[in-house]
Short mmCIF file of C-alpha atoms and ligand atoms in Angstrom, two decimals:
data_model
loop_
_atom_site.label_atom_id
_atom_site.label_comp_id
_atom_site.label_asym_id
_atom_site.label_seq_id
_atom_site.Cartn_x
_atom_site.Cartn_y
_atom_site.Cartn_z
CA UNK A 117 -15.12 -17.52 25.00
CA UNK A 118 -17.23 -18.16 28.50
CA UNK A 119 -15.09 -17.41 31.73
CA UNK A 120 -15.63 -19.70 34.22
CA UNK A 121 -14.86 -18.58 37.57
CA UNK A 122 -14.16 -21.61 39.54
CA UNK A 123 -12.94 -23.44 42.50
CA UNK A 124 -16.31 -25.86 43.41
CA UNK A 125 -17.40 -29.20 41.57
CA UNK A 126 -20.32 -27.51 39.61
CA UNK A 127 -17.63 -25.04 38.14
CA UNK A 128 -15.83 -28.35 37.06
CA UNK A 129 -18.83 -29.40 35.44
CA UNK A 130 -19.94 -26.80 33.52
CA UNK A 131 -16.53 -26.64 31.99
CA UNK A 132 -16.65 -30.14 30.98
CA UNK A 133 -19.89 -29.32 29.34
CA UNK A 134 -19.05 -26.33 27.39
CA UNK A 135 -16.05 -28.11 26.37
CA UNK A 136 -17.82 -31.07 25.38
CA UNK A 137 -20.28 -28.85 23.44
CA UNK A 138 -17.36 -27.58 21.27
CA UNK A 139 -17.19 -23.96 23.69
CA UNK A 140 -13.82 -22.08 23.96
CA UNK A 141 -14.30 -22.03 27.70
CA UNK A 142 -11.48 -20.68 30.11
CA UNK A 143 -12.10 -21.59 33.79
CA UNK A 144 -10.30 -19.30 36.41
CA UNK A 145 -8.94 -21.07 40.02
CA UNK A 146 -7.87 -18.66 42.78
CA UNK A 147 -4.64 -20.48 43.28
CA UNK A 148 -4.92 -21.34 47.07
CA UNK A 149 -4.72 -25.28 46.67
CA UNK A 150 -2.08 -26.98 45.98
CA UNK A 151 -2.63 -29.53 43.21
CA UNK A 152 -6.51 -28.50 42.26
CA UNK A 153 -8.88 -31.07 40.31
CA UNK A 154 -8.37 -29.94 37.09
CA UNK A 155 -11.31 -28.81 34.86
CA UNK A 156 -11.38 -29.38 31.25
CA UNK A 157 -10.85 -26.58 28.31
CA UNK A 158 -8.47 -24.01 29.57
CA UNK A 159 -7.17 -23.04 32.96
CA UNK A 160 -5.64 -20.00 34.28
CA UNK A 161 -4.56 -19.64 37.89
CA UNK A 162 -4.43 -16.81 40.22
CA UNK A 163 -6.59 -13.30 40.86
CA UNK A 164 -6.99 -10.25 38.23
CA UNK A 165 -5.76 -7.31 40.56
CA UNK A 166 -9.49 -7.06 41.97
CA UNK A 167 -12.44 -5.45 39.62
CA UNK A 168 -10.24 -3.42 37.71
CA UNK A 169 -7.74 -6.29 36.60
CA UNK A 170 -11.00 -8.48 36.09
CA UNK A 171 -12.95 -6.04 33.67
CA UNK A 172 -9.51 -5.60 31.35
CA UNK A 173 -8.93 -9.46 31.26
CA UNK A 174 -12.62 -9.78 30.09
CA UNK A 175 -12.37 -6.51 27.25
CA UNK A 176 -9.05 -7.67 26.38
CA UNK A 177 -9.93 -11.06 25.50
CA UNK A 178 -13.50 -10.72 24.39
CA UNK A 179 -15.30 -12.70 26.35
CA UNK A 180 -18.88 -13.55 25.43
CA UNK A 181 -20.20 -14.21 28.92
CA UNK A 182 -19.07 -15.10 32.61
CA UNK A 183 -20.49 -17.69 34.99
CA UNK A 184 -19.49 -16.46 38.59
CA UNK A 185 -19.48 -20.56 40.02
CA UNK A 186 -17.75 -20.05 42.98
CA UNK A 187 -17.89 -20.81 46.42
CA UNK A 188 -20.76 -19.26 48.48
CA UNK A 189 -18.16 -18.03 50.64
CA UNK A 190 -15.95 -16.66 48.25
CA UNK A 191 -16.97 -13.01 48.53
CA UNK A 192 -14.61 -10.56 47.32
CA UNK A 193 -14.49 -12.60 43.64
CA UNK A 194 -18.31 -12.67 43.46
CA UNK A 195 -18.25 -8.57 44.34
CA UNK A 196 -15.58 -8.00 41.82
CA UNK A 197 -17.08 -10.31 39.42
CA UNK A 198 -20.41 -8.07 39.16
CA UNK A 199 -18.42 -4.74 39.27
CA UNK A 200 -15.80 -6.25 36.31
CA UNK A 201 -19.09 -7.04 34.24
CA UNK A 202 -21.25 -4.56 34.78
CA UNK A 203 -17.93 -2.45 33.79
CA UNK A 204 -17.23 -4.18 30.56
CA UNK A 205 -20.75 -4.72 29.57
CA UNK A 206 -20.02 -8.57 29.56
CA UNK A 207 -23.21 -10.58 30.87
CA UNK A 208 -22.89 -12.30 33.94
CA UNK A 209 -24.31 -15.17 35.60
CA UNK A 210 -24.11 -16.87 38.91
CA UNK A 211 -24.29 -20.70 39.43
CA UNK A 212 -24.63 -21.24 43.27
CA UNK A 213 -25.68 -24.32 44.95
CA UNK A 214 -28.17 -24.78 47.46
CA UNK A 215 -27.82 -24.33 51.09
CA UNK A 216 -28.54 -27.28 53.44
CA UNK A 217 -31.56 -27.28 55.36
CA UNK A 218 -32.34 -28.89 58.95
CA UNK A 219 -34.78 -31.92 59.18
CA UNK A 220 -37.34 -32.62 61.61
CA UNK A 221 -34.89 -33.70 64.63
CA UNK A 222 -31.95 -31.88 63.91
CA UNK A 223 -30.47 -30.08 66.29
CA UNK A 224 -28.59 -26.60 64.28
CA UNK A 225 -27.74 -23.80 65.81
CA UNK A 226 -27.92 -21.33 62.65
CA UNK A 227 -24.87 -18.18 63.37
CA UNK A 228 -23.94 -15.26 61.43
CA UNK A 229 -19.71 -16.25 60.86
CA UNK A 230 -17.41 -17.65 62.45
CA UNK A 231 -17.09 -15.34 65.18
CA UNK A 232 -20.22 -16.27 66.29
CA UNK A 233 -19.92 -19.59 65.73
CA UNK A 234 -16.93 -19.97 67.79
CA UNK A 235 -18.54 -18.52 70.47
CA UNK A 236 -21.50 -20.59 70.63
CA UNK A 237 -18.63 -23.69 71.09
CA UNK A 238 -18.42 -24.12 74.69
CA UNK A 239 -21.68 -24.03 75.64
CA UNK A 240 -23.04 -27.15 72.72
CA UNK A 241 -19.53 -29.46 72.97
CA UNK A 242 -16.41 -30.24 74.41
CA UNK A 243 -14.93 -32.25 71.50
CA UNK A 244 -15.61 -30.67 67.96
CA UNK A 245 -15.27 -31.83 64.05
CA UNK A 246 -14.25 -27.86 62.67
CA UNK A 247 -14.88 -28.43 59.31
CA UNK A 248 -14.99 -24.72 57.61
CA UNK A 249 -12.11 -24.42 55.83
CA UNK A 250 -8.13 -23.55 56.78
CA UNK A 251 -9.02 -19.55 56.52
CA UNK A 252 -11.48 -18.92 58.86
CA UNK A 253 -9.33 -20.76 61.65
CA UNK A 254 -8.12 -17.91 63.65
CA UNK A 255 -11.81 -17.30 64.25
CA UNK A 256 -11.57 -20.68 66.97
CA UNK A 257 -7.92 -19.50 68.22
CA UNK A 258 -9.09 -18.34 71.15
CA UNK A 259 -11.37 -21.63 72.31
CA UNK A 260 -9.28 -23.11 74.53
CA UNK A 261 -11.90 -25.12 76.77
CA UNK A 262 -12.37 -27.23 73.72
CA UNK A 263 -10.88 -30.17 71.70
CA UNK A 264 -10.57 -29.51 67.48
CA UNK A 265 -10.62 -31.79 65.21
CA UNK A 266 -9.73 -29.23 62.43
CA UNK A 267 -10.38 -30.68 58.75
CA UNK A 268 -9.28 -28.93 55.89
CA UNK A 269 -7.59 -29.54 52.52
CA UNK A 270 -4.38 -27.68 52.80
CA UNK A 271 -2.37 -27.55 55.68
CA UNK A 272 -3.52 -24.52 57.46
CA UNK A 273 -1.22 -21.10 58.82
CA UNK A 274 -1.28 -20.41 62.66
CA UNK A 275 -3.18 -19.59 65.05
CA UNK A 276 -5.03 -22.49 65.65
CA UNK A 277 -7.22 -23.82 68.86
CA UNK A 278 -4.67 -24.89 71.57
CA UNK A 279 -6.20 -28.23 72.00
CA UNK A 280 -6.51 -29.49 67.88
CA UNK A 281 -5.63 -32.25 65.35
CA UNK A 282 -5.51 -32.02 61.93
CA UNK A 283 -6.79 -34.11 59.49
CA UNK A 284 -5.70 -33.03 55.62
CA UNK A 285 -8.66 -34.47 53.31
CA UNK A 286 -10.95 -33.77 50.01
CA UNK A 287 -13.97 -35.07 49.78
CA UNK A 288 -16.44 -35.83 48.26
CA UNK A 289 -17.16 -37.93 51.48
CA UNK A 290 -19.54 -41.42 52.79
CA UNK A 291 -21.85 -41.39 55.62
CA UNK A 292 -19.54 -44.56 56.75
CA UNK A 293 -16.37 -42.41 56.45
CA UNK A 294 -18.37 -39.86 58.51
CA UNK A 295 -19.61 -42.23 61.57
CA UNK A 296 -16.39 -43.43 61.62
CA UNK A 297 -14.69 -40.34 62.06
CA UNK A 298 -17.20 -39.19 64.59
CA UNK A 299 -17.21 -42.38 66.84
CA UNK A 300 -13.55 -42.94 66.61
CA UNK A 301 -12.61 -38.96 67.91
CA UNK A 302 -15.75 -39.20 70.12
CA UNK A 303 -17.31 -35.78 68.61
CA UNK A 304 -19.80 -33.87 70.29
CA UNK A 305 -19.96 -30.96 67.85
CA UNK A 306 -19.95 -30.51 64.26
CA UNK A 307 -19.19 -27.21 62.97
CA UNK A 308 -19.58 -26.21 59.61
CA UNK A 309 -20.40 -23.69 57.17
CA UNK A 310 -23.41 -23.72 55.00
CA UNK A 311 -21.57 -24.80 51.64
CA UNK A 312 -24.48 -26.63 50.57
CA UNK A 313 -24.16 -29.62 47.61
CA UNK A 314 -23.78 -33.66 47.95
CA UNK A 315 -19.71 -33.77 48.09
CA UNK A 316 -19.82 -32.73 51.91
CA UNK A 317 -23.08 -33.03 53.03
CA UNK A 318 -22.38 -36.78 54.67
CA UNK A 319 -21.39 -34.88 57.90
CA UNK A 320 -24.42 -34.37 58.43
CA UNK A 321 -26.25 -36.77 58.42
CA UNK A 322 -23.87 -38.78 60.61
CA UNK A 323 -24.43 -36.05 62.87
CA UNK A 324 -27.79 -36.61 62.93
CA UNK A 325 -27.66 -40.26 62.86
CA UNK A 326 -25.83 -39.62 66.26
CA UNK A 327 -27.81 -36.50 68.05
CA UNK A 328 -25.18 -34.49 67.42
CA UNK A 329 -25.72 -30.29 67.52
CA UNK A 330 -24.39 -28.53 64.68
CA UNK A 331 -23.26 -25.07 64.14
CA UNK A 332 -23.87 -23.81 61.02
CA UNK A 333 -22.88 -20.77 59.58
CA UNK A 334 -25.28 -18.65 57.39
CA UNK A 335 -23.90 -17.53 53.35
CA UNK A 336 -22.85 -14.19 53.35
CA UNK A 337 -25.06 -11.95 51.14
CA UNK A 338 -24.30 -11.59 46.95
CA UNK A 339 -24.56 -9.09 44.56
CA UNK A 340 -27.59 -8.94 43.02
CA UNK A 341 -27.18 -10.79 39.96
CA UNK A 342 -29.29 -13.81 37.68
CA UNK A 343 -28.67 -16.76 39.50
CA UNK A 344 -29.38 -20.32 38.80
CA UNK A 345 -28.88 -23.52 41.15
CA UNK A 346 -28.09 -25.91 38.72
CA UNK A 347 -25.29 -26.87 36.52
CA UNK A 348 -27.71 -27.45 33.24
CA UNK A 349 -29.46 -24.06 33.40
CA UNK A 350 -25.65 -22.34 33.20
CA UNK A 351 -25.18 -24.58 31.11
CA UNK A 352 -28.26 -23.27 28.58
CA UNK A 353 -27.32 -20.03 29.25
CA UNK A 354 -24.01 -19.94 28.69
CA UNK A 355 -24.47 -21.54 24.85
CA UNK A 356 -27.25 -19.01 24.40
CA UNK A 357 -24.82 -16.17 25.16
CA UNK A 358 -21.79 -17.82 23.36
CA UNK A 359 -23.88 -18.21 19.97
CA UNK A 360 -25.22 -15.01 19.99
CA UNK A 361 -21.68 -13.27 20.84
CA UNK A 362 -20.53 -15.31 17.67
CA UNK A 363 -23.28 -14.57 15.21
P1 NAP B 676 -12.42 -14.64 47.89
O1 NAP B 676 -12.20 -14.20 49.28
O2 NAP B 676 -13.69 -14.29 47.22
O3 NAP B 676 -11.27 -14.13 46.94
C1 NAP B 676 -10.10 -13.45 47.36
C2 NAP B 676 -9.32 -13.09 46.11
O4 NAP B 676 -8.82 -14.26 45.46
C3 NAP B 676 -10.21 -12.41 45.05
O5 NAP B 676 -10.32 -11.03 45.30
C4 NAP B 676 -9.47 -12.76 43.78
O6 NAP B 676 -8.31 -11.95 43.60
C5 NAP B 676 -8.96 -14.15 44.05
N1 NAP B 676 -9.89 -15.19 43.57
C6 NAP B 676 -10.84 -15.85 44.25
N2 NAP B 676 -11.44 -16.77 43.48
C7 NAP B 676 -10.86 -16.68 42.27
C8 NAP B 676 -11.02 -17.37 41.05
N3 NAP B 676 -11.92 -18.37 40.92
N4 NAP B 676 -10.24 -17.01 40.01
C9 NAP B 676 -9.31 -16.02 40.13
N5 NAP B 676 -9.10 -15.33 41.26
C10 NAP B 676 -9.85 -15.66 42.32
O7 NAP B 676 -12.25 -16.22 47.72
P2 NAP B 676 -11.79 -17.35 48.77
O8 NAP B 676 -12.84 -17.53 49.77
O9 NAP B 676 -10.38 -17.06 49.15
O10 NAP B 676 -11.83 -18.61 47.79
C11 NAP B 676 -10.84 -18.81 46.80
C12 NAP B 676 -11.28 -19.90 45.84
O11 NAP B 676 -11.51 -21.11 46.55
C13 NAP B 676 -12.55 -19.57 45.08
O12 NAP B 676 -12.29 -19.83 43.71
C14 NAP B 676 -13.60 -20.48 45.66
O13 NAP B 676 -14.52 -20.93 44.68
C15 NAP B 676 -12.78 -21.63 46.23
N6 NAP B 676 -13.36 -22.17 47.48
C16 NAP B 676 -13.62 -21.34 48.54
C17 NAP B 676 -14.18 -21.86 49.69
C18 NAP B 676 -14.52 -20.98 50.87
O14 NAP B 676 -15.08 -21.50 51.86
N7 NAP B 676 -14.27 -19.67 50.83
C19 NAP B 676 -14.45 -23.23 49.77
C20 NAP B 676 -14.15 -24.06 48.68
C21 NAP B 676 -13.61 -23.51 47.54
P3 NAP B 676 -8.32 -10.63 42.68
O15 NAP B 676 -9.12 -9.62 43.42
O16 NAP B 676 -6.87 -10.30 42.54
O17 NAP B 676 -8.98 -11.00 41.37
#
């Protein structure tokens, strides 16, 4: 069996693949949204009990290989991923999509996390399209000489910016839906996170279509693990492993 660990679109893939290929795959969601996109093959919801809890789900259930395919800013599952493995002696591979990078032009303001990004706030834009995610908010609590326009998937917990609205949406999203959003809420400011991929990356060029600054928050750093960018070469890999944990 491959363990997927999940929660992004590439994760969703690569589970259709292995399923299609005739895989035993299990893919693993954290259990923070609501009514996830399913993948296909199996699906188990919620978190092992850190590193520990992780390494005795793998031995238990013999599991040929993991494919750590989550979110560049999911950290603590990508650190307990490569402790679990290294544990178990189960090999381990990380899918993770490119970052974005800035064109000729662009106007990004590259920060460290979110504290720093919330700082940098007052002095690029008065009127801001927050777009990194319901649990970093309480970073931006405490901008109050700013206007929010917070979008996230789930509804978020407090604190929040004094001044905000909230927009509950998925993407994958158009440049149209983008301009639209940014004309019709007059934003001066994108802020985002450097999540990298197509699904979200239309923000972006709308704000470059319209001089906007952006703030964009750097990845955190990973374990040092084999990585691969695209969904074909886990793909390849994971087979390879699968067949040779079978024969
Ligand atoms: P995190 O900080 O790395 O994880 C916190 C805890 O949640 C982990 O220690 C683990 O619990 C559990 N967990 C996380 N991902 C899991 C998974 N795929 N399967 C089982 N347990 C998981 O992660 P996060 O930033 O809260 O993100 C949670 C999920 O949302 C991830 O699957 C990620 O791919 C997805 N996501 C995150 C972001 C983001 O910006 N952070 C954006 C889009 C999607 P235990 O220690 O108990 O195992």
């Amino acid at each position: 069996m491959i363990l997927v660990l999940g929660g992004t679109a590439e994760a969703r893939e690569l589970a259709g693949a292995l399923d299609a290929a005739g895989v035993h795959v299990t893919s693993s969601l954290a259990g923070r949204v609501s009514r996830p996109r399913l993948p296909a093959g199996t699906v188990r919801i919620g978190g092992f009990g850190g590193p520990d809890g992780l390494a005795r789900w793998l031995s238990e259930r013999g599991v040929a290989a993991v494919v750590d395919a989550t979110h560049p800013f999911a950290e603590r599952i990508s650190d307990s991923a490569a402790a679990a493995c290294r544990r178990a002696g189960v090999p381990l591979l990380r899918l993770q999509r490119p970052g974005w990078s800035e064109r000729p032009g662009d106007e990004w303001h590259w920060v460290q996390d979110l504290d720093e990004a919330a700082a940098a706030i007052p002095a690029l834009g008065e009127r801001v399209l927050l777009t990194t995610g319901r649990q970093g908010l309480p970073a931006f609590a405490g901008v109050d000489d700013a206007w929010f326009l917070v979008r996230c998937v789930e509804a978020p917990e407090p604190p929040l910016p004094p001044r905000h609205e909230l927009l509950l949406d998925r993407g994958p999203y158009t440049i149209d839906g983008e301009l639209a959003l940014v004309d019709e809420h007059r934003v001066e400011l994108l802020v985002t996170k450097d999540s990298g991929g197509t699904h979200t990356e239309a923000k972006l060029e709308a704000a470059r279509r319209r001089g906007l600054p952006v703030i964009v928050v750097r990845r955190p750093p990973r374990p040092d693990v084999a990585c691969v960018s695209n969904v074909e070469d886990a793909l390849v890999w994971a087979l390879s492993h699968e067949h040779a944990h079978a024969g």
